[in-house]
PDB file of C-alpha atoms in Angstrom:
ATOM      1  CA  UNK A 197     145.520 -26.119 117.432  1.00  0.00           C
ATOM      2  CA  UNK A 198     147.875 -29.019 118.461  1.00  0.00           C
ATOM      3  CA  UNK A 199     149.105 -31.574 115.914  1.00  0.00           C
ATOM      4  CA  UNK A 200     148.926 -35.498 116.437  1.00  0.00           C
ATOM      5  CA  UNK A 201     151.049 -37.936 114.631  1.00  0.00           C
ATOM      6  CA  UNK A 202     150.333 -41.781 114.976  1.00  0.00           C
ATOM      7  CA  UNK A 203     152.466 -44.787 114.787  1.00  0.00           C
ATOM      8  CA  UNK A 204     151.259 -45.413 110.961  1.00  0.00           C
ATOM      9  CA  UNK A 205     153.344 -43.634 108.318  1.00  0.00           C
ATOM     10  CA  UNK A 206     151.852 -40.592 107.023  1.00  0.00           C
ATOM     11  CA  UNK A 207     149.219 -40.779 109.180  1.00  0.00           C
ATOM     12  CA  UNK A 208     148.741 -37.365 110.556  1.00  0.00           C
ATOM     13  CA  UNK A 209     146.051 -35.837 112.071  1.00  0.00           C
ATOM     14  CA  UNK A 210     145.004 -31.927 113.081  1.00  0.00           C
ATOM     15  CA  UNK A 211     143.121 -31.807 115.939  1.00  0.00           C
ATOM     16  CA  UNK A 212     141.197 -27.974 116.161  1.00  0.00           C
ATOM     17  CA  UNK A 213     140.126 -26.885 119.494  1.00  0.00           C
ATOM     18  CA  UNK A 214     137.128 -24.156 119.075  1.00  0.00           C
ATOM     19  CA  UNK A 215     136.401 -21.527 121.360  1.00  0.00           C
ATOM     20  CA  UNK A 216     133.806 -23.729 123.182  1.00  0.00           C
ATOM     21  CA  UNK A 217     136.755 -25.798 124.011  1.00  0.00           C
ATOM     22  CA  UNK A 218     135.364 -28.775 121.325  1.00  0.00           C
ATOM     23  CA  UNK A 219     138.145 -30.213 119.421  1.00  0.00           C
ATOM     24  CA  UNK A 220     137.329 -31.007 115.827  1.00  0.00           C
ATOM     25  CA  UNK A 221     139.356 -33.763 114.069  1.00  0.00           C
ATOM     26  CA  UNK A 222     140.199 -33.147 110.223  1.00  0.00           C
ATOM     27  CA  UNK A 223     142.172 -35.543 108.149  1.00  0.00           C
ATOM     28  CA  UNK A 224     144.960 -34.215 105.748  1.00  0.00           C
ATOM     29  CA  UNK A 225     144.822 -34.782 102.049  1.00  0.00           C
ATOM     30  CA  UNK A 226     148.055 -37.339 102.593  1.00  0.00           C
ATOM     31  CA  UNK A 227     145.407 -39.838 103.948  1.00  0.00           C
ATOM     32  CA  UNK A 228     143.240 -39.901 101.164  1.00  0.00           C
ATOM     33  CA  UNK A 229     145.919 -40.619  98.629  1.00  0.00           C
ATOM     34  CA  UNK A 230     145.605 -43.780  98.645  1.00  0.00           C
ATOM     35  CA  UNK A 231     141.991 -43.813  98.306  1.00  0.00           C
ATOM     36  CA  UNK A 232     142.922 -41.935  95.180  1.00  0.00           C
ATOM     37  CA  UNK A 233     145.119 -44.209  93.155  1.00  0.00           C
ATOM     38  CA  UNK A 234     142.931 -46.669  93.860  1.00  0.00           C
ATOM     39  CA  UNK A 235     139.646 -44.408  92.476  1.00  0.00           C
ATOM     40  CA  UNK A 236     142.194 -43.678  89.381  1.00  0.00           C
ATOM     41  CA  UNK A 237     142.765 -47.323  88.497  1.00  0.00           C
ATOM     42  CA  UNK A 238     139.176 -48.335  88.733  1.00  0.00           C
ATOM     43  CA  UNK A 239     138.035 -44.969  86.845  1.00  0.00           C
ATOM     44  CA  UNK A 240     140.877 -46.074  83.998  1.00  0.00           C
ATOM     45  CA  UNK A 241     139.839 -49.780  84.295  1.00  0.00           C
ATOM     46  CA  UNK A 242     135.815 -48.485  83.695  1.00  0.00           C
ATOM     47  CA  UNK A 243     136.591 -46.176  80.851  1.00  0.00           C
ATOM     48  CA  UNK A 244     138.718 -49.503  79.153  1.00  0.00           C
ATOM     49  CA  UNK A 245     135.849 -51.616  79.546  1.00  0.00           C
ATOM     50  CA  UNK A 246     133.940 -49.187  77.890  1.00  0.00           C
ATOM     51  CA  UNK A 247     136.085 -48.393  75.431  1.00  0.00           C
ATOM     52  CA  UNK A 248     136.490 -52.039  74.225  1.00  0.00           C
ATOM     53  CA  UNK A 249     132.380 -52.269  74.447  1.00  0.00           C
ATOM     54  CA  UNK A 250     132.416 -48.834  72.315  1.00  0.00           C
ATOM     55  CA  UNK A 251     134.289 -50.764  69.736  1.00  0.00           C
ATOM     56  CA  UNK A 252     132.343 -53.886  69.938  1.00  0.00           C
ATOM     57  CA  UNK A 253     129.341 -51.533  68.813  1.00  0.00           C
ATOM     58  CA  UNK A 254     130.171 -48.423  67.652  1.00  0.00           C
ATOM     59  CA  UNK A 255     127.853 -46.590  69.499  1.00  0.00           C
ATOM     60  CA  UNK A 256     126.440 -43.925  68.051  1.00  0.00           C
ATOM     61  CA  UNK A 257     129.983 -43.322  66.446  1.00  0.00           C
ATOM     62  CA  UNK A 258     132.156 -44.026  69.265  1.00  0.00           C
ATOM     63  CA  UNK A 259     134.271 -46.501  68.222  1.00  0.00           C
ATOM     64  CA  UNK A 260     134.976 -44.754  64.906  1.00  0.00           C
ATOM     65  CA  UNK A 261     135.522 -41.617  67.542  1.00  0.00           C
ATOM     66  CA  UNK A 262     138.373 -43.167  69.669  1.00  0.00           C
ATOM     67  CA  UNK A 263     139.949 -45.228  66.457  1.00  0.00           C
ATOM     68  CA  UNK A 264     140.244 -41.690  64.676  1.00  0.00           C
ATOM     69  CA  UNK A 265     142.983 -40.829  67.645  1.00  0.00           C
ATOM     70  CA  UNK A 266     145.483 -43.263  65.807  1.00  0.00           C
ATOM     71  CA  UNK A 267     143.792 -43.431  62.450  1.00  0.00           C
ATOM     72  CA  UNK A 268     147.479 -44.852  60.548  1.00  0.00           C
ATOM     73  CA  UNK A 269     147.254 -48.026  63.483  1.00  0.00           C
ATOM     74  CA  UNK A 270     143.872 -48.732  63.170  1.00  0.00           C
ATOM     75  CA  UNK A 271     144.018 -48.838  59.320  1.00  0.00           C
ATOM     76  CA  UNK A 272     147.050 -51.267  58.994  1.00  0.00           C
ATOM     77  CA  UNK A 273     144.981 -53.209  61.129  1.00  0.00           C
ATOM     78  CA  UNK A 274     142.166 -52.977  58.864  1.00  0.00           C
ATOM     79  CA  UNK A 275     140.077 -52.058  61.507  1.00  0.00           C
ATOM     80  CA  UNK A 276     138.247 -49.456  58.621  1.00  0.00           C
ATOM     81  CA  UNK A 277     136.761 -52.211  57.219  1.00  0.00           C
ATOM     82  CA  UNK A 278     134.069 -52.564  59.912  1.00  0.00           C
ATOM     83  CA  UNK A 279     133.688 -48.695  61.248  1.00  0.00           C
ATOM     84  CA  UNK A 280     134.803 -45.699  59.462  1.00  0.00           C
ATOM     85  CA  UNK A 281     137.602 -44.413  60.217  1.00  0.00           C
ATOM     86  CA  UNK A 282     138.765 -40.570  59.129  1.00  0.00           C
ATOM     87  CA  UNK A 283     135.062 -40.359  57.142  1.00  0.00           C
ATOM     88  CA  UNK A 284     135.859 -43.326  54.960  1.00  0.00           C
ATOM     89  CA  UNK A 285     135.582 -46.784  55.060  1.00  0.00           C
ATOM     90  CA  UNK A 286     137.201 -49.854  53.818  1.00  0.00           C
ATOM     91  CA  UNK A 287     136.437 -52.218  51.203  1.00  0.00           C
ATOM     92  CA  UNK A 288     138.154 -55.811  50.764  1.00  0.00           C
ATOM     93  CA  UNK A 289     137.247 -58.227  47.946  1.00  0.00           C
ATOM     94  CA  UNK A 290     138.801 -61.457  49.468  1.00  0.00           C
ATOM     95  CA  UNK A 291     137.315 -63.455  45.986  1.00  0.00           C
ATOM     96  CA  UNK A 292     138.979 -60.745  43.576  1.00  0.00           C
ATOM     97  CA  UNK A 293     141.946 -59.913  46.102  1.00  0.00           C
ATOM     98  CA  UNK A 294     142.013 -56.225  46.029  1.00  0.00           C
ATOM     99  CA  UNK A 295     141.229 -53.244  48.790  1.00  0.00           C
ATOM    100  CA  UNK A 296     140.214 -49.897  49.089  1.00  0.00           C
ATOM    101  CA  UNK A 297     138.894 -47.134  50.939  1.00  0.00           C
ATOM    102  CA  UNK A 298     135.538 -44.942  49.917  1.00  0.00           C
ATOM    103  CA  UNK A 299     133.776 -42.399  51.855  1.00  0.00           C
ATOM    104  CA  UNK A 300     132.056 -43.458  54.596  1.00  0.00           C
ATOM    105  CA  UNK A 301     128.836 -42.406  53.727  1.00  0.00           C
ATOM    106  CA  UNK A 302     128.821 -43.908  49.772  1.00  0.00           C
ATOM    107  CA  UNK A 303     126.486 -46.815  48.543  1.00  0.00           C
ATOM    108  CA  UNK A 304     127.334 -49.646  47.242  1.00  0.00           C
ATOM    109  CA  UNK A 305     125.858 -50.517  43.762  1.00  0.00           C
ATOM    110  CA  UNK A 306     122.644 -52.682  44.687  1.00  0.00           C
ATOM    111  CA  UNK A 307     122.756 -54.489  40.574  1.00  0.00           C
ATOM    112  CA  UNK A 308     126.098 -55.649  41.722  1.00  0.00           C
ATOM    113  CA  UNK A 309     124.834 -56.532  45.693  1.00  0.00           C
ATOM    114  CA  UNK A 310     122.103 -58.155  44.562  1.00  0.00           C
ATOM    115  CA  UNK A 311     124.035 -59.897  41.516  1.00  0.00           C
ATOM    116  CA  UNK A 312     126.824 -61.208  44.286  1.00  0.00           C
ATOM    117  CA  UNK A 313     124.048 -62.299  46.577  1.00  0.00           C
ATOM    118  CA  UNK A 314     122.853 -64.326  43.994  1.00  0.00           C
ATOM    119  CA  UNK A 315     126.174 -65.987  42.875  1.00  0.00           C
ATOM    120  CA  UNK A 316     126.898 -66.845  46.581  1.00  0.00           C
ATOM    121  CA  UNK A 317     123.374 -68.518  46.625  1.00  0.00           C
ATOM    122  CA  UNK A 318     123.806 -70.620  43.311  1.00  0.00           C
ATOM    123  CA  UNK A 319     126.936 -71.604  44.281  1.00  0.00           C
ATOM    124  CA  UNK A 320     125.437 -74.200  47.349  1.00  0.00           C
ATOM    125  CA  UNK A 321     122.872 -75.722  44.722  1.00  0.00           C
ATOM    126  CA  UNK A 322     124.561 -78.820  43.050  1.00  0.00           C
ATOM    127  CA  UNK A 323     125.898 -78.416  39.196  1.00  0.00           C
ATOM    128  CA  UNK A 324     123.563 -79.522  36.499  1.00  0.00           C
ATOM    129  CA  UNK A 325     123.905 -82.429  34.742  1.00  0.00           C
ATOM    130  CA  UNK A 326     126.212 -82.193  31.539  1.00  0.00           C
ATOM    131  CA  UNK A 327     127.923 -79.300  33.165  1.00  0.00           C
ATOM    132  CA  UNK A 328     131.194 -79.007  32.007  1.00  0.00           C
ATOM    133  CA  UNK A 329     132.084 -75.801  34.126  1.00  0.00           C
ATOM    134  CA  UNK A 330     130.748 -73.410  31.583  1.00  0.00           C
ATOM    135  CA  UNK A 331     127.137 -75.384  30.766  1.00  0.00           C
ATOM    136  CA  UNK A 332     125.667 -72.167  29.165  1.00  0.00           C
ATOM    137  CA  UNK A 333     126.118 -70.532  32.979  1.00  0.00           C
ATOM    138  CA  UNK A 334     126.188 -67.054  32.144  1.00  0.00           C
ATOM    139  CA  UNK A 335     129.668 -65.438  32.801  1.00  0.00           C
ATOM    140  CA  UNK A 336     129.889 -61.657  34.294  1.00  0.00           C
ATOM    141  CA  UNK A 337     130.318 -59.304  31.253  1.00  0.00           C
ATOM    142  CA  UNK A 338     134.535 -58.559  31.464  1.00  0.00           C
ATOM    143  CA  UNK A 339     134.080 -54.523  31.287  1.00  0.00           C
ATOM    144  CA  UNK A 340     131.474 -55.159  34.295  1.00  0.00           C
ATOM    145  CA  UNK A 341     132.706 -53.289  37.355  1.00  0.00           C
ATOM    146  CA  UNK A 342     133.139 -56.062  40.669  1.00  0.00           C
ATOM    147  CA  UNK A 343     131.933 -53.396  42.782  1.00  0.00           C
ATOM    148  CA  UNK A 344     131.008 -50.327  42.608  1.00  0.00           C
ATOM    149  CA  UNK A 345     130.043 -47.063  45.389  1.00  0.00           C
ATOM    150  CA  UNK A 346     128.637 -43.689  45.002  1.00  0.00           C
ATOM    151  CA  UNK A 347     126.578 -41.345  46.854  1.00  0.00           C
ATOM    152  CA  UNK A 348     123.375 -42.180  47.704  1.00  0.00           C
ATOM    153  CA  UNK A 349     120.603 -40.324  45.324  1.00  0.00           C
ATOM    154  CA  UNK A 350     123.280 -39.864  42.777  1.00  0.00           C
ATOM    155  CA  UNK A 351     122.606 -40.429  39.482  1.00  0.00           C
ATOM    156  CA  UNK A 352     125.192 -42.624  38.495  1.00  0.00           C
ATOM    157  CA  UNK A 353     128.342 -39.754  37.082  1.00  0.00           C
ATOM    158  CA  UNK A 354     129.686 -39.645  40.336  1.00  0.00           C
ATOM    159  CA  UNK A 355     130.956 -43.127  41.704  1.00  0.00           C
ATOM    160  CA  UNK A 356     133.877 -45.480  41.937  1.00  0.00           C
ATOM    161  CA  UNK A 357     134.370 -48.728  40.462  1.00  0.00           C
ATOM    162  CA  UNK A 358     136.970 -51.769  39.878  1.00  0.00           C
ATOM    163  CA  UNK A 359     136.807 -53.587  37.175  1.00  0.00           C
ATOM    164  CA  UNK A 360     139.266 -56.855  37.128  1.00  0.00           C
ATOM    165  CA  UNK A 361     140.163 -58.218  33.368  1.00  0.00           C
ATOM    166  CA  UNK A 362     141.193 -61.580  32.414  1.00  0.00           C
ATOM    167  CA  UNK A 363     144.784 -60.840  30.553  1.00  0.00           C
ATOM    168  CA  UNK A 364     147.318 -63.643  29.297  1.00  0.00           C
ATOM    169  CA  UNK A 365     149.585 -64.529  32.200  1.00  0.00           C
ATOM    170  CA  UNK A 366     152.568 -62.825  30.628  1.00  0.00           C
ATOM    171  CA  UNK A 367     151.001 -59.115  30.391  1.00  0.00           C
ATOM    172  CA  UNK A 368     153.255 -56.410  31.270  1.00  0.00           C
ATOM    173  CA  UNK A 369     151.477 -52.914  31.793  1.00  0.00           C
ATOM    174  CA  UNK A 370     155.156 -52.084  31.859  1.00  0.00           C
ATOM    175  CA  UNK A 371     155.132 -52.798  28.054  1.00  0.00           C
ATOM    176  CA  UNK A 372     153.615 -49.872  27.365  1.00  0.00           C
ATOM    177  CA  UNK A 373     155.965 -47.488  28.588  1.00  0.00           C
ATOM    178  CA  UNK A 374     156.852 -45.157  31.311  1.00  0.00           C
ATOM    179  CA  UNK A 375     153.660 -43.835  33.298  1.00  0.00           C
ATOM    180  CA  UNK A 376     152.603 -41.194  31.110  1.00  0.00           C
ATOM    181  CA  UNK A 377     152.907 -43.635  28.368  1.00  0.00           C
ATOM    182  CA  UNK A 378     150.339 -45.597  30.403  1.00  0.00           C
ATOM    183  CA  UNK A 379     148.339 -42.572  30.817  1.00  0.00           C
ATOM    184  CA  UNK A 380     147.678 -42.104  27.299  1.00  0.00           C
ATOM    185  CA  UNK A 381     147.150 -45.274  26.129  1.00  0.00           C
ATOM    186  CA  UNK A 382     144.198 -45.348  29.103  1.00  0.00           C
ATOM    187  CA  UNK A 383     143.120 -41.951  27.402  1.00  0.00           C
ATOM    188  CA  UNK A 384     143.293 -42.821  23.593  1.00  0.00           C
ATOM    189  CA  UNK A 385     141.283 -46.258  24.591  1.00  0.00           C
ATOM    190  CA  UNK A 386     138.584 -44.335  26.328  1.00  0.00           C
ATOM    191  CA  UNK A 387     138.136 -42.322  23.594  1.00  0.00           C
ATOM    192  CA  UNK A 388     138.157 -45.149  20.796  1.00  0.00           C
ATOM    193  CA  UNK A 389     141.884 -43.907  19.812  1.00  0.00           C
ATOM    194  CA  UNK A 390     140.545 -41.254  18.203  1.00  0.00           C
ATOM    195  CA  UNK A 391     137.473 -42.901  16.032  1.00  0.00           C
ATOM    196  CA  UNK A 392     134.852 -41.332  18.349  1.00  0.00           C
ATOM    197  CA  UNK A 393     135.448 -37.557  16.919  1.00  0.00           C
ATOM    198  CA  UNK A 394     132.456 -36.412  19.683  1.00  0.00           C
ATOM    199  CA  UNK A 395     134.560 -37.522  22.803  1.00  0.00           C
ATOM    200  CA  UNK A 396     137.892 -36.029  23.706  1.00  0.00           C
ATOM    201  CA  UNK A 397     140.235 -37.026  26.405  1.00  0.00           C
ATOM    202  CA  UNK A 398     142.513 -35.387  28.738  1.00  0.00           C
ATOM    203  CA  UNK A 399     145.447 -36.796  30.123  1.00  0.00           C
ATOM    204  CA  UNK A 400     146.291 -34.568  33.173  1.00  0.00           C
ATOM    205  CA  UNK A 401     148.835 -36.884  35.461  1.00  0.00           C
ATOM    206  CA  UNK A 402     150.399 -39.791  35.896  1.00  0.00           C
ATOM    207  CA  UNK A 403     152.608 -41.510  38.058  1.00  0.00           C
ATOM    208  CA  UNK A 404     153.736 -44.758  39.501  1.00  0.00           C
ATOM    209  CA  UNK A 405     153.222 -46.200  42.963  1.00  0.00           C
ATOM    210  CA  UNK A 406     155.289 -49.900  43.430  1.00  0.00           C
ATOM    211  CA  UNK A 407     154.641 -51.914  46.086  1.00  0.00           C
ATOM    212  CA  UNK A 408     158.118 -53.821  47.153  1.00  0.00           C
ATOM    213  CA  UNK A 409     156.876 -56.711  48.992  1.00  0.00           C
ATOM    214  CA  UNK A 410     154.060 -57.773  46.646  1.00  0.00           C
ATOM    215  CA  UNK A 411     155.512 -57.007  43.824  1.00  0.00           C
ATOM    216  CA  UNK A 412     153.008 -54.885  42.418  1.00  0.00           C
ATOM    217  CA  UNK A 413     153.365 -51.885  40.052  1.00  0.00           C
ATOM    218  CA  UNK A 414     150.281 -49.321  40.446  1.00  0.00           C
ATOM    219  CA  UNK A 415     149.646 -46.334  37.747  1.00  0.00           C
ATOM    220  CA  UNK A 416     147.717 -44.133  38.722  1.00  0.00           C
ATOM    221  CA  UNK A 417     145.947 -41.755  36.194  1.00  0.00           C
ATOM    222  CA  UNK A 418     144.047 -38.684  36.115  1.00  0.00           C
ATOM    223  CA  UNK A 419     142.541 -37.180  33.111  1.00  0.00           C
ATOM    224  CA  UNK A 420     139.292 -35.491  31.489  1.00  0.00           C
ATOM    225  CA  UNK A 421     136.653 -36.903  29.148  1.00  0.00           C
ATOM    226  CA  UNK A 422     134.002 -34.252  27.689  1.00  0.00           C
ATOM    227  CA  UNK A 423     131.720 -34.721  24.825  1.00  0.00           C
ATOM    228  CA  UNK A 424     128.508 -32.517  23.870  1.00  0.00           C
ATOM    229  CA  UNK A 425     126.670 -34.226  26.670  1.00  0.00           C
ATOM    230  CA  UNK A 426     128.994 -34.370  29.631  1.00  0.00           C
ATOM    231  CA  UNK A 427     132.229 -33.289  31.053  1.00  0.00           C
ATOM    232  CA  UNK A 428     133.952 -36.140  33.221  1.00  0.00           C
ATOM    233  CA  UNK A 429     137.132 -35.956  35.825  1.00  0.00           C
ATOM    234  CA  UNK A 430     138.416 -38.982  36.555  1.00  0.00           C
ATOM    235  CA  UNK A 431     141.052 -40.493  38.707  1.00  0.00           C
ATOM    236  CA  UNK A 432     142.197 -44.656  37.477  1.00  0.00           C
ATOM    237  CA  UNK A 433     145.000 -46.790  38.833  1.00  0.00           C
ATOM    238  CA  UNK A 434     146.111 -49.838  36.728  1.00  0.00           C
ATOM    239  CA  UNK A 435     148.136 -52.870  37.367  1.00  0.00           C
ATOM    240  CA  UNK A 436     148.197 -56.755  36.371  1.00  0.00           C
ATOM    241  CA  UNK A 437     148.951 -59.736  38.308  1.00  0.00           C
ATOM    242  CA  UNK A 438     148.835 -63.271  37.685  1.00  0.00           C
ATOM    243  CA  UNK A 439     146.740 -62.861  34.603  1.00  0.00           C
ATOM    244  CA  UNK A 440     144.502 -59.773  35.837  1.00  0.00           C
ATOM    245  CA  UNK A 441     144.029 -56.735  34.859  1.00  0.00           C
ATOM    246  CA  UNK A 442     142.683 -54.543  37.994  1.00  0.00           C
ATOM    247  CA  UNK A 443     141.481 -50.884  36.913  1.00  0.00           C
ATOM    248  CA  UNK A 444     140.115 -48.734  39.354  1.00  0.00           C
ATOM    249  CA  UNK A 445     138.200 -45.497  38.319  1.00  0.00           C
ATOM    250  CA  UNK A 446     136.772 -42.884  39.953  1.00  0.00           C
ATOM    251  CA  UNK A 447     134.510 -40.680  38.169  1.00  0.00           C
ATOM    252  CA  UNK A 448     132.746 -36.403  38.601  1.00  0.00           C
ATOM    253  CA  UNK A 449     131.119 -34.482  36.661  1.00  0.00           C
ATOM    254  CA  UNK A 450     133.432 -31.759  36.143  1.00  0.00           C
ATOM    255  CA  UNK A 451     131.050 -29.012  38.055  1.00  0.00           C
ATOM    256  CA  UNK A 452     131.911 -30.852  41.192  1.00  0.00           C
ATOM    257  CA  UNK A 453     135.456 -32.347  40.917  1.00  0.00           C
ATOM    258  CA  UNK A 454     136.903 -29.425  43.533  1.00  0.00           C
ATOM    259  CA  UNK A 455     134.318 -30.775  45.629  1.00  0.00           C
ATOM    260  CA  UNK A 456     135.728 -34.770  45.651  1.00  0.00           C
ATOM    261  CA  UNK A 457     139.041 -33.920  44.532  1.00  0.00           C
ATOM    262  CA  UNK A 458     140.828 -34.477  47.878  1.00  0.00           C
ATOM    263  CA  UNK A 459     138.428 -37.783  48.146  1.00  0.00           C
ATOM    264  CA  UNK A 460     139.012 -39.146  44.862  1.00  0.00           C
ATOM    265  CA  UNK A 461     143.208 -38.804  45.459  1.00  0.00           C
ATOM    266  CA  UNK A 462     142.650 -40.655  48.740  1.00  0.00           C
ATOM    267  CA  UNK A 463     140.793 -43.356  47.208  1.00  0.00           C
ATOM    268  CA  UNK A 464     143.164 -43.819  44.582  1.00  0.00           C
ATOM    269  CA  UNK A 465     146.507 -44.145  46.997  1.00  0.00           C
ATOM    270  CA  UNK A 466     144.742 -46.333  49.326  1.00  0.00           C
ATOM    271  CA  UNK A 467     143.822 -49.186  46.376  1.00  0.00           C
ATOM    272  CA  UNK A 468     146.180 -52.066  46.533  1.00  0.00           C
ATOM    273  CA  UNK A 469     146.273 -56.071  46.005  1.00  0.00           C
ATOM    274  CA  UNK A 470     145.899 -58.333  49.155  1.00  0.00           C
TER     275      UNK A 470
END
């Protein structure tokens, strides 16, 4: 076996001589190393087309898939708001200005759909006659939720909801206290403060989440509600701005609440004001 080597750089050759006296010539692996980096950038530029076709589509779950790698990027980028992300997606109420996240496989209300469908419809006809903004145009009921999710087949116990209040502009939930003095006033008005001698309430925590930059101040509740007919868990958070009250509660029957705990606490942090 003799060796060759050419004029070209790293161009080498081994030349094997058999015992018919046939040379065989075989290429070393140094000459297919280019050949390599250039299979490795078109095999990287093929799986980043795909990728950003994945997440065009979501196919079959792919998108949600690769987002899941970085799920804290893809959220601030909201990204959860058109594929799950983590097993829960993202809900933003541009109209209401609020956000948050639900379990990916949770219905939305189809009253409420059906309800904002038809608002968004009435709103292109023209105003009657005579109207002076209010015209008898019937106005959603203030302890109505704005949206609301829950499991599909449920029967209603187990859901989330927000519910957004008109208050006077200078409402303070801060008024009331520290956030277990929040907690039970939430409590003592659930239960009628105490004129409803069938339903108790619970308070079991409180705390307070503050958001710097919007200047936001979120309590966020948990307590029990049982009466002779039911047994309730439920998670809230409360906070006011510019004349609002926003209140969102989660509800469970209290047979299932290990089941949804960790679901309900994640549903709870991730509610904000946008």
């Amino acid at each position: 076996m003799m060796v060759c080597k050419s004029n070209f750089p790293r161009q080498i050759h081994v030349i094997k001589s058999s015992d018919d006296g046939k040379r065989s010539f075989s290429p070393t692996a140094d000459q297919f190393r280019p050949l390599q980096s250039v299979f490795r950038r078109r095999l990287l530029n093929g799986v980043s087309a795909a990728s950003l076709l994945a997440v065009g589509a979501n196919f079959g779950g792919v998108t949600s898939f690769v987002l899941s790698y970085s799920p804290e990027t893809a959220r601030s980028l909201k990204l959860d708001a058109l594929y799950p992300i983590g097993g829960y997606s993202r809900y933003i109420d541009t109209n209401e200005g609020f956000e948050f996240v639900y379990p990916e496989n949770w219905l939305g209300d189809q009253t409420l759909l059906y309800r904002a469908a038809g608002k968004a419809e009435r709103s292109l006809d023209p105003p009657p006659l005579g109207d002076d903004g209010g015209g008898g145009r019937r106005r959603r009921n203030v302890n109505e939720p704005a949206v609301a999710f829950g499991p599909p087949g449920s029967t209603g116990e187990l859901n989330v909801s927000v519910i957004v209040s008109p208050v006077p502009l200078d409402f303070s939930i801060e008024a009331f206290g520290g956030a277990e003095e929040v907690g039970e006033a939430i409590v003592r008005t659930i239960t009628g403060s105490g004129k409803r001698t069938d339903v108790k309430g619970t308070l079991i925590g409180s705390s307070l989440r503050e958001d710097s930059m919007r200047n936001v101040k979120y309590y966020e509740i948990e307590f029990g509600v049982e009466s002779p007919n039911f047994q309730r868990h439920n998670v809230a958070v409360c906070c006011a701005r510019k004349g609002r009250l926003f209140t969102l509660n989660a509800q469970a029957p209290e047979s299932v609440w290990p089941q949804f705990k960790s679901q309900f606490y994640t549903i709870a942090h991730s509610f904000s004001l946008v």
